[in-house]
Tab-separated table of C-alpha atoms and ligand atoms in Angstrom:
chain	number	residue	atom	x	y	z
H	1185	UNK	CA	17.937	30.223	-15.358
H	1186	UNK	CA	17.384	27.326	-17.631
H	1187	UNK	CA	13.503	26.296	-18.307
H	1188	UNK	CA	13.686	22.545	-17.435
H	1189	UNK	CA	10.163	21.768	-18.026
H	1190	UNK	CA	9.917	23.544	-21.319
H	1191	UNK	CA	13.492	22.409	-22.302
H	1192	UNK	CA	14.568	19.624	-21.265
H	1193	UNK	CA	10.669	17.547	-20.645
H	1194	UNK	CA	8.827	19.401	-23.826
H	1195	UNK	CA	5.945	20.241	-21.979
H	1196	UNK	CA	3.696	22.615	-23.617
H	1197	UNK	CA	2.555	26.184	-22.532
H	1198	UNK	CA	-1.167	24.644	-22.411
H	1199	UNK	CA	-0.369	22.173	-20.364
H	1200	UNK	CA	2.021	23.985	-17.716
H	1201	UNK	CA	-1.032	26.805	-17.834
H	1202	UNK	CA	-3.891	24.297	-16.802
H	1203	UNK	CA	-2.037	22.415	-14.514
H	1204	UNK	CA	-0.842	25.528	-12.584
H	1205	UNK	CA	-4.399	26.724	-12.606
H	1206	UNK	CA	-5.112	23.781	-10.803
H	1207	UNK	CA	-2.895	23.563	-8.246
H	1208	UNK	CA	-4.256	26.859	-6.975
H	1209	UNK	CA	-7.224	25.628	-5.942
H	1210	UNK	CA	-5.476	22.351	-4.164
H	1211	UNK	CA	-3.877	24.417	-1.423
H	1212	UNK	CA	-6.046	23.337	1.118
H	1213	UNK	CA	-5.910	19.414	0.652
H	1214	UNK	CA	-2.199	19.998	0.551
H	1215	UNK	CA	-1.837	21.710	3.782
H	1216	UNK	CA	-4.487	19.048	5.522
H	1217	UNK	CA	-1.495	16.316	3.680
H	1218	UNK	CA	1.280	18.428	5.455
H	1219	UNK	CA	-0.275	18.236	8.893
H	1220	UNK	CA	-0.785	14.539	8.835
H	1221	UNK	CA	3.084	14.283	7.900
H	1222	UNK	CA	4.072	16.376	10.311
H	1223	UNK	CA	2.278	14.436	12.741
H	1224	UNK	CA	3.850	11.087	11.592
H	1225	UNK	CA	7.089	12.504	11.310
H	1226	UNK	CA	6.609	13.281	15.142
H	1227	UNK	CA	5.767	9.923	15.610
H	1228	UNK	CA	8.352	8.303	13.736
H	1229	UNK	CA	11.145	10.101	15.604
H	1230	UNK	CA	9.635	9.845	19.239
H	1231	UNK	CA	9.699	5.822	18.750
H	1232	UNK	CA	13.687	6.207	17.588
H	1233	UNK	CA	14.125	7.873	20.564
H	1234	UNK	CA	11.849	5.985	22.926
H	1235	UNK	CA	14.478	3.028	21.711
H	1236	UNK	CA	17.479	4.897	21.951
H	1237	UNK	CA	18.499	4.246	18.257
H	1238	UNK	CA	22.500	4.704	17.934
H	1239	UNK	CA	25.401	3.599	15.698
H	1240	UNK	CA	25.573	0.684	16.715
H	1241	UNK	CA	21.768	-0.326	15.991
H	1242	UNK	CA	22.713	0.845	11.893
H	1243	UNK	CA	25.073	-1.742	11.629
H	1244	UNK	CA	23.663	-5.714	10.773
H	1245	UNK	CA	24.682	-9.316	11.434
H	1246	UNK	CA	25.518	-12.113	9.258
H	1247	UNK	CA	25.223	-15.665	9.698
H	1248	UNK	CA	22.175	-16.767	12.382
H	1249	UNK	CA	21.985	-12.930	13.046
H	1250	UNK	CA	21.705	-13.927	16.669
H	1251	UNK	CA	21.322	-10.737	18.772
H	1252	UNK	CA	21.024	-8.524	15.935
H	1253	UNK	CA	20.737	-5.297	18.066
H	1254	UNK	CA	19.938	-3.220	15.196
H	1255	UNK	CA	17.043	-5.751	13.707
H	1256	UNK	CA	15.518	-5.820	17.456
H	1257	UNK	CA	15.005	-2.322	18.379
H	1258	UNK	CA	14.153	-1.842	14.329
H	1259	UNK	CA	10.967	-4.319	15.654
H	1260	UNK	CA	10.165	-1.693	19.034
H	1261	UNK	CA	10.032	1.096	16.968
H	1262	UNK	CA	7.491	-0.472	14.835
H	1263	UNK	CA	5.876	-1.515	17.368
H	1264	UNK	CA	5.587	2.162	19.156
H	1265	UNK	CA	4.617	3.273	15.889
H	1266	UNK	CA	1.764	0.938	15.425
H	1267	UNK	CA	1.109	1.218	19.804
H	1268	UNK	CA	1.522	-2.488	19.349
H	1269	UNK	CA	2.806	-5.318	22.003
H	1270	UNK	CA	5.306	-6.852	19.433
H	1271	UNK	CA	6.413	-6.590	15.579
H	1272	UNK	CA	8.591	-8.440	12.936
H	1273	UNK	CA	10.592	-6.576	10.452
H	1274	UNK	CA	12.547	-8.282	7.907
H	1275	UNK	CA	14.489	-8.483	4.763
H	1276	UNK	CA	13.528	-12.176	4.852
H	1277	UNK	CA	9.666	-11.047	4.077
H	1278	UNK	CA	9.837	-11.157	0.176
H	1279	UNK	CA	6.789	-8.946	-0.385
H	1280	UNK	CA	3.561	-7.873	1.157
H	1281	UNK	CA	1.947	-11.270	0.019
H	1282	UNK	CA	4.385	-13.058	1.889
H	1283	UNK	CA	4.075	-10.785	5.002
H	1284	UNK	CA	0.392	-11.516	5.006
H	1285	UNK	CA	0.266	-14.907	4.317
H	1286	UNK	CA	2.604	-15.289	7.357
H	1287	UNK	CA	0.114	-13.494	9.630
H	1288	UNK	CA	-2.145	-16.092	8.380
H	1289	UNK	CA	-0.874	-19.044	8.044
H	1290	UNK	CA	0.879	-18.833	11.275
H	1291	UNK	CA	-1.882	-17.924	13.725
H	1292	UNK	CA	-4.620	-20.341	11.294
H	1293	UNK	CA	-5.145	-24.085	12.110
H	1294	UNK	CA	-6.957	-27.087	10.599
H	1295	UNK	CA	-10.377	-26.834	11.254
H	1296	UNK	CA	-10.544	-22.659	11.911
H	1297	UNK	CA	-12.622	-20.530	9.493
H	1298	UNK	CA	-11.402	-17.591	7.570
H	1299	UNK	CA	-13.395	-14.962	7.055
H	1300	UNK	CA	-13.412	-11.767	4.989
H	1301	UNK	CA	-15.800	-9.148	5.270
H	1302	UNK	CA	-15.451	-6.787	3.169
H	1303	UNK	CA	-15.420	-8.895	-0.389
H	1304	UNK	CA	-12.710	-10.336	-2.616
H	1305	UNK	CA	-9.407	-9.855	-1.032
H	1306	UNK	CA	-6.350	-8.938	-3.682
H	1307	UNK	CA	-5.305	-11.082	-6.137
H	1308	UNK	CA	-2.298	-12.642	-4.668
H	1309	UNK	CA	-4.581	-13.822	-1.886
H	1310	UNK	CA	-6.443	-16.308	-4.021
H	1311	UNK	CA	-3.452	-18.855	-3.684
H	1312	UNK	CA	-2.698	-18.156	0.040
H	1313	UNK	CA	-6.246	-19.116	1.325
H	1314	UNK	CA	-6.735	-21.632	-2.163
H	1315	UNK	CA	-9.788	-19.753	-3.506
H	1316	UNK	CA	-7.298	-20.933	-6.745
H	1317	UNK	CA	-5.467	-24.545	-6.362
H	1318	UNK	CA	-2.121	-24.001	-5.353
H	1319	UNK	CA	-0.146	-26.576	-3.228
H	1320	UNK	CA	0.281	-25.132	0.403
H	1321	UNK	CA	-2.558	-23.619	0.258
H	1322	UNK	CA	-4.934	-22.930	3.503
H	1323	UNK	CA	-7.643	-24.876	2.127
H	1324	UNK	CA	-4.826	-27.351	1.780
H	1325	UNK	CA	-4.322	-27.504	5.388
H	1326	UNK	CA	-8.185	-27.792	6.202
H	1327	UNK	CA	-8.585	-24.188	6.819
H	1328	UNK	CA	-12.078	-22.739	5.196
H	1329	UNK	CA	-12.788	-19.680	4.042
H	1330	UNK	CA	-15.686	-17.552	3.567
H	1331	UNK	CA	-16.626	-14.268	2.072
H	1332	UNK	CA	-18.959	-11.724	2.577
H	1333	UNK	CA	-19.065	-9.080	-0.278
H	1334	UNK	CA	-19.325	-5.389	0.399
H	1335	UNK	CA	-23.087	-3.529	-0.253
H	1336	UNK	CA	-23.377	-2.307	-3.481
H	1337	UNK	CA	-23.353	1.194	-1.821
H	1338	UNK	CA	-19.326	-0.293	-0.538
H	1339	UNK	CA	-21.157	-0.325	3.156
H	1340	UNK	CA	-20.828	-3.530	4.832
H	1341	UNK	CA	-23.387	-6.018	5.118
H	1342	UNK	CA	-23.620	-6.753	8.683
H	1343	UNK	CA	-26.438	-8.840	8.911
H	1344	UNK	CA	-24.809	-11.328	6.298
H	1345	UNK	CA	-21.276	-10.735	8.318
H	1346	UNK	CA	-23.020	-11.677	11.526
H	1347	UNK	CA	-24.726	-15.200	9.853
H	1348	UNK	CA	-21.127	-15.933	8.769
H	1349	UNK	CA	-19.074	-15.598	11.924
H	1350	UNK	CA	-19.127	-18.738	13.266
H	1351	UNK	CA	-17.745	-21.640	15.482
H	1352	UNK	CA	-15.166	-22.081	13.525
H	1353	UNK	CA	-14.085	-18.426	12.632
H	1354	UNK	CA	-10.461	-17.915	13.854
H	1355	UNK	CA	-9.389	-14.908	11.891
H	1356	UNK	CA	-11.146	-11.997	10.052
H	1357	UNK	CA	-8.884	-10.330	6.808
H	1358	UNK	CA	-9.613	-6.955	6.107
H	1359	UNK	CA	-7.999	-5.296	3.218
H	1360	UNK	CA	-7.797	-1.289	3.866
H	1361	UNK	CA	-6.732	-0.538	0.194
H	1362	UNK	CA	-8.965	-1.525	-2.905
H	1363	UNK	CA	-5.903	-2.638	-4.521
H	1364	UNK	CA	-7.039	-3.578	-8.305
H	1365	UNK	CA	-10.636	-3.399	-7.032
H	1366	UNK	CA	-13.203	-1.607	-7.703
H	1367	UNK	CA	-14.565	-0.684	-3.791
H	1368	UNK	CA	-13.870	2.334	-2.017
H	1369	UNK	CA	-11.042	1.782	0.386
H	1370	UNK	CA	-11.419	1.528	3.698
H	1371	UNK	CA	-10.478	4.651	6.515
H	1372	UNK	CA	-9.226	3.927	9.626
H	1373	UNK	CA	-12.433	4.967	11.440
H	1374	UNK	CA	-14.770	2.619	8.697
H	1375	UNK	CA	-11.801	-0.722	9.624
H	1376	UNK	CA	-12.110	0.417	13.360
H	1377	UNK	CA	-16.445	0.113	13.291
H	1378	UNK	CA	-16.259	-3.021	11.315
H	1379	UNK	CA	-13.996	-4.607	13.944
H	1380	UNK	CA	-15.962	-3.464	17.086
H	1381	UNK	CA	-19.348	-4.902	14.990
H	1382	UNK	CA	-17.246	-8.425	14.630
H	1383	UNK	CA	-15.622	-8.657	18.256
H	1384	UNK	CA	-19.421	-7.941	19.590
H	1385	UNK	CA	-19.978	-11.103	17.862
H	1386	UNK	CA	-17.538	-12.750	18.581
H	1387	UNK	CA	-14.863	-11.115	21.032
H	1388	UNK	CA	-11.909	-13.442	20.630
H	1389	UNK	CA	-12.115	-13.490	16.988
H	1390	UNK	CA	-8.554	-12.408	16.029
H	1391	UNK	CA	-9.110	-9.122	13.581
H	1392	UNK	CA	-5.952	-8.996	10.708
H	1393	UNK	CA	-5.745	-5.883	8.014
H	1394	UNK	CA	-3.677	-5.776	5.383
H	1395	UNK	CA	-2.488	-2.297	5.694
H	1396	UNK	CA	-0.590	-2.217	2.305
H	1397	UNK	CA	-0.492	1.126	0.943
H	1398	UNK	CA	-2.042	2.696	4.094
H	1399	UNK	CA	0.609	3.470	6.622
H	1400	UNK	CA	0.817	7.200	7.188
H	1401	UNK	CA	-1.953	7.790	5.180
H	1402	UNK	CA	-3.879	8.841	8.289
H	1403	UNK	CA	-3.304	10.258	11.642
H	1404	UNK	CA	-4.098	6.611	13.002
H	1405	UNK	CA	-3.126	3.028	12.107
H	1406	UNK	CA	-5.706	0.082	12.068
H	1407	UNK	CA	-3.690	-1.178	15.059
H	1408	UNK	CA	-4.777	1.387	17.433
H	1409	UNK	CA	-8.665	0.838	16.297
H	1410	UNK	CA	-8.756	-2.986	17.263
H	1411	UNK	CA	-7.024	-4.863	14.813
H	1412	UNK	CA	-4.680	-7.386	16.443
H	1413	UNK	CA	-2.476	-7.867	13.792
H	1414	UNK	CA	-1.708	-5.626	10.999
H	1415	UNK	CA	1.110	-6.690	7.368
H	1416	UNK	CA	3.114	-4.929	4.977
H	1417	UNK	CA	5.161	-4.040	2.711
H	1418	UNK	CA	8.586	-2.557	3.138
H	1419	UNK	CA	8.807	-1.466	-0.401
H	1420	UNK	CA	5.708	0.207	-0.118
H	1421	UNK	CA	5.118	3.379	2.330
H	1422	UNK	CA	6.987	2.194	5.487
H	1423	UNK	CA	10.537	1.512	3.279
H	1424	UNK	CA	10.425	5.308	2.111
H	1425	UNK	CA	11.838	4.552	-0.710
H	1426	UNK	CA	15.337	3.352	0.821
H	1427	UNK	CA	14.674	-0.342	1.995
H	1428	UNK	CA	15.601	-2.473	-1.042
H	1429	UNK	CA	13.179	-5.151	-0.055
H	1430	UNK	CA	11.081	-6.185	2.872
H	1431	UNK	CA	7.473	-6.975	4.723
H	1432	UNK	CA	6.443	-6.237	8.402
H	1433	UNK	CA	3.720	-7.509	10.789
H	1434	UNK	CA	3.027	-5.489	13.636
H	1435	UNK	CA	-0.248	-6.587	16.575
H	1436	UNK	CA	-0.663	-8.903	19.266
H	1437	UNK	CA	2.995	-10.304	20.661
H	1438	UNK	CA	1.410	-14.127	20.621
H	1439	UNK	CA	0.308	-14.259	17.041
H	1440	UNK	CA	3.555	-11.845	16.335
H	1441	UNK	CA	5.366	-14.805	17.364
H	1442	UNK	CA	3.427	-17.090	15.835
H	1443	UNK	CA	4.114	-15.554	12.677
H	1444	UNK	CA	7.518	-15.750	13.356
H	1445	UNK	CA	7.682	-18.965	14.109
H	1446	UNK	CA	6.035	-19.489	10.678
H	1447	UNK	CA	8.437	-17.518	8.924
H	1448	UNK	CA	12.044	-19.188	10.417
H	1449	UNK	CA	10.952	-22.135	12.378
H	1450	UNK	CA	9.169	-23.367	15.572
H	1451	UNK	CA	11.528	-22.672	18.406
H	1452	UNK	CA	13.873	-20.572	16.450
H	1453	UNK	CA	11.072	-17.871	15.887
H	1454	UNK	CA	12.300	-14.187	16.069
H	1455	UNK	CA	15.563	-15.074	17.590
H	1456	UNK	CA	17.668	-15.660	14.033
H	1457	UNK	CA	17.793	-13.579	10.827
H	1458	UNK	CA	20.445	-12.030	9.350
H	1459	UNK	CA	20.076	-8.486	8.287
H	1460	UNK	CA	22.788	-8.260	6.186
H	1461	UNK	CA	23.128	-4.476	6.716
H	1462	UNK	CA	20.153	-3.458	5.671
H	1463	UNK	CA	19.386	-1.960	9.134
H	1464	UNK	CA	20.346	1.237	7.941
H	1465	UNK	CA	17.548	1.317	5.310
H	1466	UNK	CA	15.229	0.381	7.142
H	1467	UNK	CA	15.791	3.006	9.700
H	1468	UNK	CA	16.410	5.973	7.084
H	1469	UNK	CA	13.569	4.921	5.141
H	1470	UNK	CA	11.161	4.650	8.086
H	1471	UNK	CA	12.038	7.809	9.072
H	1472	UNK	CA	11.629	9.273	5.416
H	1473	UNK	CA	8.511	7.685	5.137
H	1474	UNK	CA	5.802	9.895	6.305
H	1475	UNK	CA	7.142	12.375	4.305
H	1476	UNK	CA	7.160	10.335	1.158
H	1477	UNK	CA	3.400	8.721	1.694
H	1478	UNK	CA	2.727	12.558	2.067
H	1479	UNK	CA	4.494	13.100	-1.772
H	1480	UNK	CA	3.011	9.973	-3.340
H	1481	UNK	CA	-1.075	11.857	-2.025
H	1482	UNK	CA	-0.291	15.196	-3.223
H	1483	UNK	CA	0.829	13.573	-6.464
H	1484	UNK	CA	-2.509	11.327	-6.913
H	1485	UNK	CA	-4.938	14.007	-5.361
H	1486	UNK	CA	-3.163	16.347	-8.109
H	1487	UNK	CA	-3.718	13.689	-10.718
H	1488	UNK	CA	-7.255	13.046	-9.892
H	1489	UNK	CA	-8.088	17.076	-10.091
H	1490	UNK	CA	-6.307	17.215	-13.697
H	1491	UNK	CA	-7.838	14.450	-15.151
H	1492	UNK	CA	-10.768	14.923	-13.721
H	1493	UNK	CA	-11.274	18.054	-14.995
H	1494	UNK	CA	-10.214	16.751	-18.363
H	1495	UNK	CA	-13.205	14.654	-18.225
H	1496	UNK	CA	-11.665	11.328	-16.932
H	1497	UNK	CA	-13.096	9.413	-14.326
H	1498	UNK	CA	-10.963	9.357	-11.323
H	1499	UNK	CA	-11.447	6.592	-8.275
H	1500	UNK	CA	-10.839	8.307	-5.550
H	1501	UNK	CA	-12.397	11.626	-7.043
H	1502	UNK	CA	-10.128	14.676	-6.115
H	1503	UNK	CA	-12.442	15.555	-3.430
H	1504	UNK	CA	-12.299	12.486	-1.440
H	1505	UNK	CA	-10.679	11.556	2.096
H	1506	UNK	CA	-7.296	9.433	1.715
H	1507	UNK	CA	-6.769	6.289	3.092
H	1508	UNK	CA	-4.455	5.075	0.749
H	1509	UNK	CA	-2.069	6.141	-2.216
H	1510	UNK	CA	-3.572	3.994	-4.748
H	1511	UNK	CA	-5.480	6.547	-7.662
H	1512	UNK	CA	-7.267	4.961	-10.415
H	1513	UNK	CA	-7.972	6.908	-13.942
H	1514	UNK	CA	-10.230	5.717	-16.383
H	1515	UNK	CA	-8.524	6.713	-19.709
H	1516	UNK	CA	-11.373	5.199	-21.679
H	1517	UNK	CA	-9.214	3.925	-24.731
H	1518	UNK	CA	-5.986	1.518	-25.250
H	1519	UNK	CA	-4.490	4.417	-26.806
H	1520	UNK	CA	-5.105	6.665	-23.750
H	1521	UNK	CA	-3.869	4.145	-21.185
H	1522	UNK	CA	-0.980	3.359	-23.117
H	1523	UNK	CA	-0.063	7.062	-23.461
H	1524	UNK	CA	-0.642	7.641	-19.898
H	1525	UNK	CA	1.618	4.956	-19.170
H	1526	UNK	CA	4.118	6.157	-21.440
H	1527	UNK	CA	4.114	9.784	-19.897
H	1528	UNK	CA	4.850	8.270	-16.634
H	1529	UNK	CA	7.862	6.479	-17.609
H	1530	UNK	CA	9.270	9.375	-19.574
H	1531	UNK	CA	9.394	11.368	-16.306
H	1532	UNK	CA	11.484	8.492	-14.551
H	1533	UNK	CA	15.025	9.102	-12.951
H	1534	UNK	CA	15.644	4.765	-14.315
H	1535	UNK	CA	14.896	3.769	-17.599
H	1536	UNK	CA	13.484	6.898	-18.781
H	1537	UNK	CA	14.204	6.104	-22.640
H	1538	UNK	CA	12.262	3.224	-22.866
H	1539	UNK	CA	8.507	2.506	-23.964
H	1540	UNK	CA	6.180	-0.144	-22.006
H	1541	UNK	CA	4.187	-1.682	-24.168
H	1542	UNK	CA	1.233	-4.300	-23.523
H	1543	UNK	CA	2.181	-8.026	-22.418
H	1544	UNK	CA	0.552	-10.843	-21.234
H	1545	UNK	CA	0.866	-11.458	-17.244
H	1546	UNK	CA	0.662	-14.954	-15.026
H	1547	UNK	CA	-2.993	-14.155	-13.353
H	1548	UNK	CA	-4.331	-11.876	-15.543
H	1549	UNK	CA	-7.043	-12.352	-18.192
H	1550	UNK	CA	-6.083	-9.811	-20.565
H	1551	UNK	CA	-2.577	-7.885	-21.680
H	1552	UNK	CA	-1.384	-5.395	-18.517
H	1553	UNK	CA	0.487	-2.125	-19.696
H	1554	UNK	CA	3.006	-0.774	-16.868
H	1555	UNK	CA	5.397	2.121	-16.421
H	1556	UNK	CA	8.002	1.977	-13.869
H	1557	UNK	CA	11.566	3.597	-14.039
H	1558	UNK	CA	12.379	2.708	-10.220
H	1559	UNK	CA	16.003	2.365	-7.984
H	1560	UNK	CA	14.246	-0.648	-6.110
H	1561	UNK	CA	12.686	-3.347	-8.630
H	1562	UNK	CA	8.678	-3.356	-8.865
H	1563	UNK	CA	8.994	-0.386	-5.721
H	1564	UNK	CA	5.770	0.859	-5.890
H	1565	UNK	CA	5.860	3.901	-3.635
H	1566	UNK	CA	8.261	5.156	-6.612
H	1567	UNK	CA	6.278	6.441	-9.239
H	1568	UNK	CA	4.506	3.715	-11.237
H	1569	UNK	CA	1.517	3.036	-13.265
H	1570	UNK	CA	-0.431	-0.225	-14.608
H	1571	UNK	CA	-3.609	-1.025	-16.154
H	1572	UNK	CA	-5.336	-4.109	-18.156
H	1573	UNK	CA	-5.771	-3.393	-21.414
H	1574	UNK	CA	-9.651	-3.608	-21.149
H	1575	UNK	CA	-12.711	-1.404	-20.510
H	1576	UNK	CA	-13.262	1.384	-19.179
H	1577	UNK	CA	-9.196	0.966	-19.448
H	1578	UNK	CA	-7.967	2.880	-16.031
H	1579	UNK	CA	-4.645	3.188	-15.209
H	1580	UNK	CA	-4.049	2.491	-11.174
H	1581	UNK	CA	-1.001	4.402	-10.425
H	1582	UNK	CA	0.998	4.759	-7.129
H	1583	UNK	CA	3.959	7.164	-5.706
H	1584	UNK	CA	6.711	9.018	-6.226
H	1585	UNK	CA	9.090	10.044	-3.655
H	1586	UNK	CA	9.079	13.530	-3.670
H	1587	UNK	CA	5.864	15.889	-4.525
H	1588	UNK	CA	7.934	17.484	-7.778
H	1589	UNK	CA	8.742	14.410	-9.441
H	1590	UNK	CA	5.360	13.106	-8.967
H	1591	UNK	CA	4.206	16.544	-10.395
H	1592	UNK	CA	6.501	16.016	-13.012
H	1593	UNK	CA	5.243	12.473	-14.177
H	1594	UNK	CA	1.554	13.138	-14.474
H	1595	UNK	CA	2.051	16.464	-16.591
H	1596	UNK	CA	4.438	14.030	-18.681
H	1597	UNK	CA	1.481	12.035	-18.390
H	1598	UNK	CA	-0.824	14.474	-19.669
H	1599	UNK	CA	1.551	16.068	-22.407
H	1600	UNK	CA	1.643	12.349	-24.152
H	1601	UNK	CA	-2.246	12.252	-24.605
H	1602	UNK	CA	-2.387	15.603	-25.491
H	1603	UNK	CA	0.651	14.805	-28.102
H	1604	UNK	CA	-1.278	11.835	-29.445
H	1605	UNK	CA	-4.621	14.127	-29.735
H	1606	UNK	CA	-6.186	12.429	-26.580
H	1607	UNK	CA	-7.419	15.444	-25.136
H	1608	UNK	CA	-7.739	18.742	-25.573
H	1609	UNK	CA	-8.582	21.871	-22.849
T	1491	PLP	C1	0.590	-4.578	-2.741
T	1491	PLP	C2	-0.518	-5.201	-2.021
T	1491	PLP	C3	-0.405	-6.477	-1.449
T	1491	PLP	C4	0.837	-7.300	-1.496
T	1491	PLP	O1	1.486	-7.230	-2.677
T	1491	PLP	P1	3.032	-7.586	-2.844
T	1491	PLP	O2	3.258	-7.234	-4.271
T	1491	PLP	O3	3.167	-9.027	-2.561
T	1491	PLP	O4	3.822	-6.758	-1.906
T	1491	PLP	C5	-1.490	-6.976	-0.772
T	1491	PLP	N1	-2.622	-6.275	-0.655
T	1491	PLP	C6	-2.764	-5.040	-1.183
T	1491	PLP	C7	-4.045	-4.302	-1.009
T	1491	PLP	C8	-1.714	-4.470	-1.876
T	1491	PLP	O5	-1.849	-3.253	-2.384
């Protein structure tokens, strides 16, 4: 039988050796993974059942998409998924921003308060609540915002949360990944507390998380702890891989309409919206998608253990409970994240020949580095890695569709600093 990984990817004895070594002692976080797949897998299908999903519900509409049978039941099975009254799940949701910014803006009026609890939210956020100038903003529209930063210890600071829930506070945001930051992110159980702390507060305060990154993390979604409206990202866990674009919001049927009515138009709502056959993706990808999420955390726990032993920082260590797929790596040097990066790429099923190289990006204060080699464009549950070229120079990475590939990229990964005399065992 033919070697492929000495062959064909030119990975080294060393390297195969002390990444096999380590993998024996991951068996346990592994199996704990498999459960909580097997779990959501159970899930997934007992809500396409619950619906009756058939033939007919694969196929999409054009035009208004008026009684897009597919589209509708699509929205129940999110909604069983997420034990929620009502959901919205569309191609017509460009991204996760856009997803979240409709949860937002929709249910947020002039003269309501915004509030985040738990610190900074992600980047893309800035411009949606006008913490940056941007023209439509929610500041634009009178809507304030306020912030309450996370202890230094990442608890939250309840006694400044409860001087800042006010009057005026409509909404709370709560972001369950760290994204680009550097907080722990946030379980399930932690989202849950900090909700039951607000609503004692306040009990009509309406709770949103931006789940991106988190769905089938866990045995439980921040849905079925209190939140009352939760966003998305179809290209993210939820798609599986297969939706070629897409966002969801999934809570409360009111501000699920709301939202709706915010994304078409007021009295047209959730009733129009083509799909333009992308039902069946949506569907095959859903129903991949436990199984994927479960692929993309074996891959970053196994990356964290590697590099960790290698003497890398790794944020989440490889100890550490999963909430999200998000894994951070502190390469230390432009040369290691750059390597890293290029590893990554080399192991892609797109565009494996090529090599990223630094640029400058809108937003960002210094050059960004990223590897991606994906069927979907900027898909990051595919295997994909990014990083500003600045101290302590950490590489956030994401994905990758099915355990071996994923095992396959970060020995790439490793193989190119060891190449470039990066590391040594
Ligand atoms: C990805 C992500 C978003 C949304 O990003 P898009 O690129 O617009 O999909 C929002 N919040 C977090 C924490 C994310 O990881």
């Amino acid at each position: 039988m033919k070697d492929f990984i000495r062959s064909d990817f030119g990975i080294d004895e060393k390297v195969i050796g002390f990444c096999n070594e380590i993998l024996k002692n991951l068996e346990d976080r592994f199996s704990h993974i498999d459960q909580n797949a097997e779990y959501n897998q159970l899930k997934v299908v007992s809500a396409f059942q619950k619906e009756k999903i058939s033939a007919e519900h694969l196929s999409g509409s054009t035009g208004y998409g008026y009684d897009d049978a597919g589209r509708d039941a699509l929205e129940r099975v999110y909604a069983h998924i997420f034990e929620t009254e009502d959901a919205l799940v569309r191609p017509q949701i460009v991204s996760g921003t856009h997803a979240i910014n409709l949860a937002l803006a929709g249910n947020l009026r002039p003269g309501d308060e915004l509030l985040s609890p738990v610190g900074k939210p992600y980047d893309t956020m800035d411009e949606i609540i006008g913490i940056r100038d941007c023209p439509g903003s929610l500041r634009e529209y009178g809507v304030s915002y306020r912030q309450v930063d996370l202890l230094e210890d990442g608890g939250f600071d309840l006694e400044n949360i409860r001087r800042s829930v006010n009057e005026k506070t409509k909404m709370v945001t709560i972001q369950r990944s760290k994204g680009y930051a550097v907080r722990p992110s946030l379980s399930v159980d932690r989202i849950g507390e900090l909700i039951s702390f607000i609503k004692e507060i306040k009990p009509d305060v309406i709770c949103m998380v931006d789940n991106c990154y988190g769905e089938f993390v866990e045995k439980t979604e921040p849905t079925q702890v209190g939140a009352d409206i939760i966003a998305g990202s179809l290209i993210k866990n939820p798609g599986g891989g297969l939706a070629p674009c897409g966002g969801y919001i999934a809570g409360r049927r009111d501000l699920v309409e709301s939202a709706a009515f915010r994304l078409t138009s007021p009295g047209l709502g959730k009733e129009v919206g083509a799909t333009l056959g992308v039902n069946e993706k949506f569907y095959q990808g859903l129903f991949l998608a436990p199984v994927v999420t479960a692929s993309a955390l074996k891959t970053a726990v196994f990356a964290a253990a590697v590099y960790e032993k290698l003497g890398f920082k790794c944020i989440p260590d490889s100890k550490s409970a999963r909430t999200d797929i998000i894994q951070a790596v502190e390469l230390k040097t432009p040369e290691g994240l750059l390597a890293f990066c290029e590893g990554i790429q080399s192991a892609a099923p797109v565009d494996s020949y090529v090599t990223p190289v630094a640029d400058d990006m809108p937003g960002y204060d210094s050059e960004v580095v990223m590897a991606a080699g994906a069927f979907v464009q900027g898909s990051s549950i595919e295997l994909s890695a990014d990083g500003p070229m600045r101290e302590p120079y950490a590489a956030y990475f994401q994905g990758g569709l099915t355990w071996p590939h994923g095992k396959l990229g970060i020995m790439k990964s490793i193989q190119s600093l060891y190449e470039k005399g990066l590391l040594t065992f």
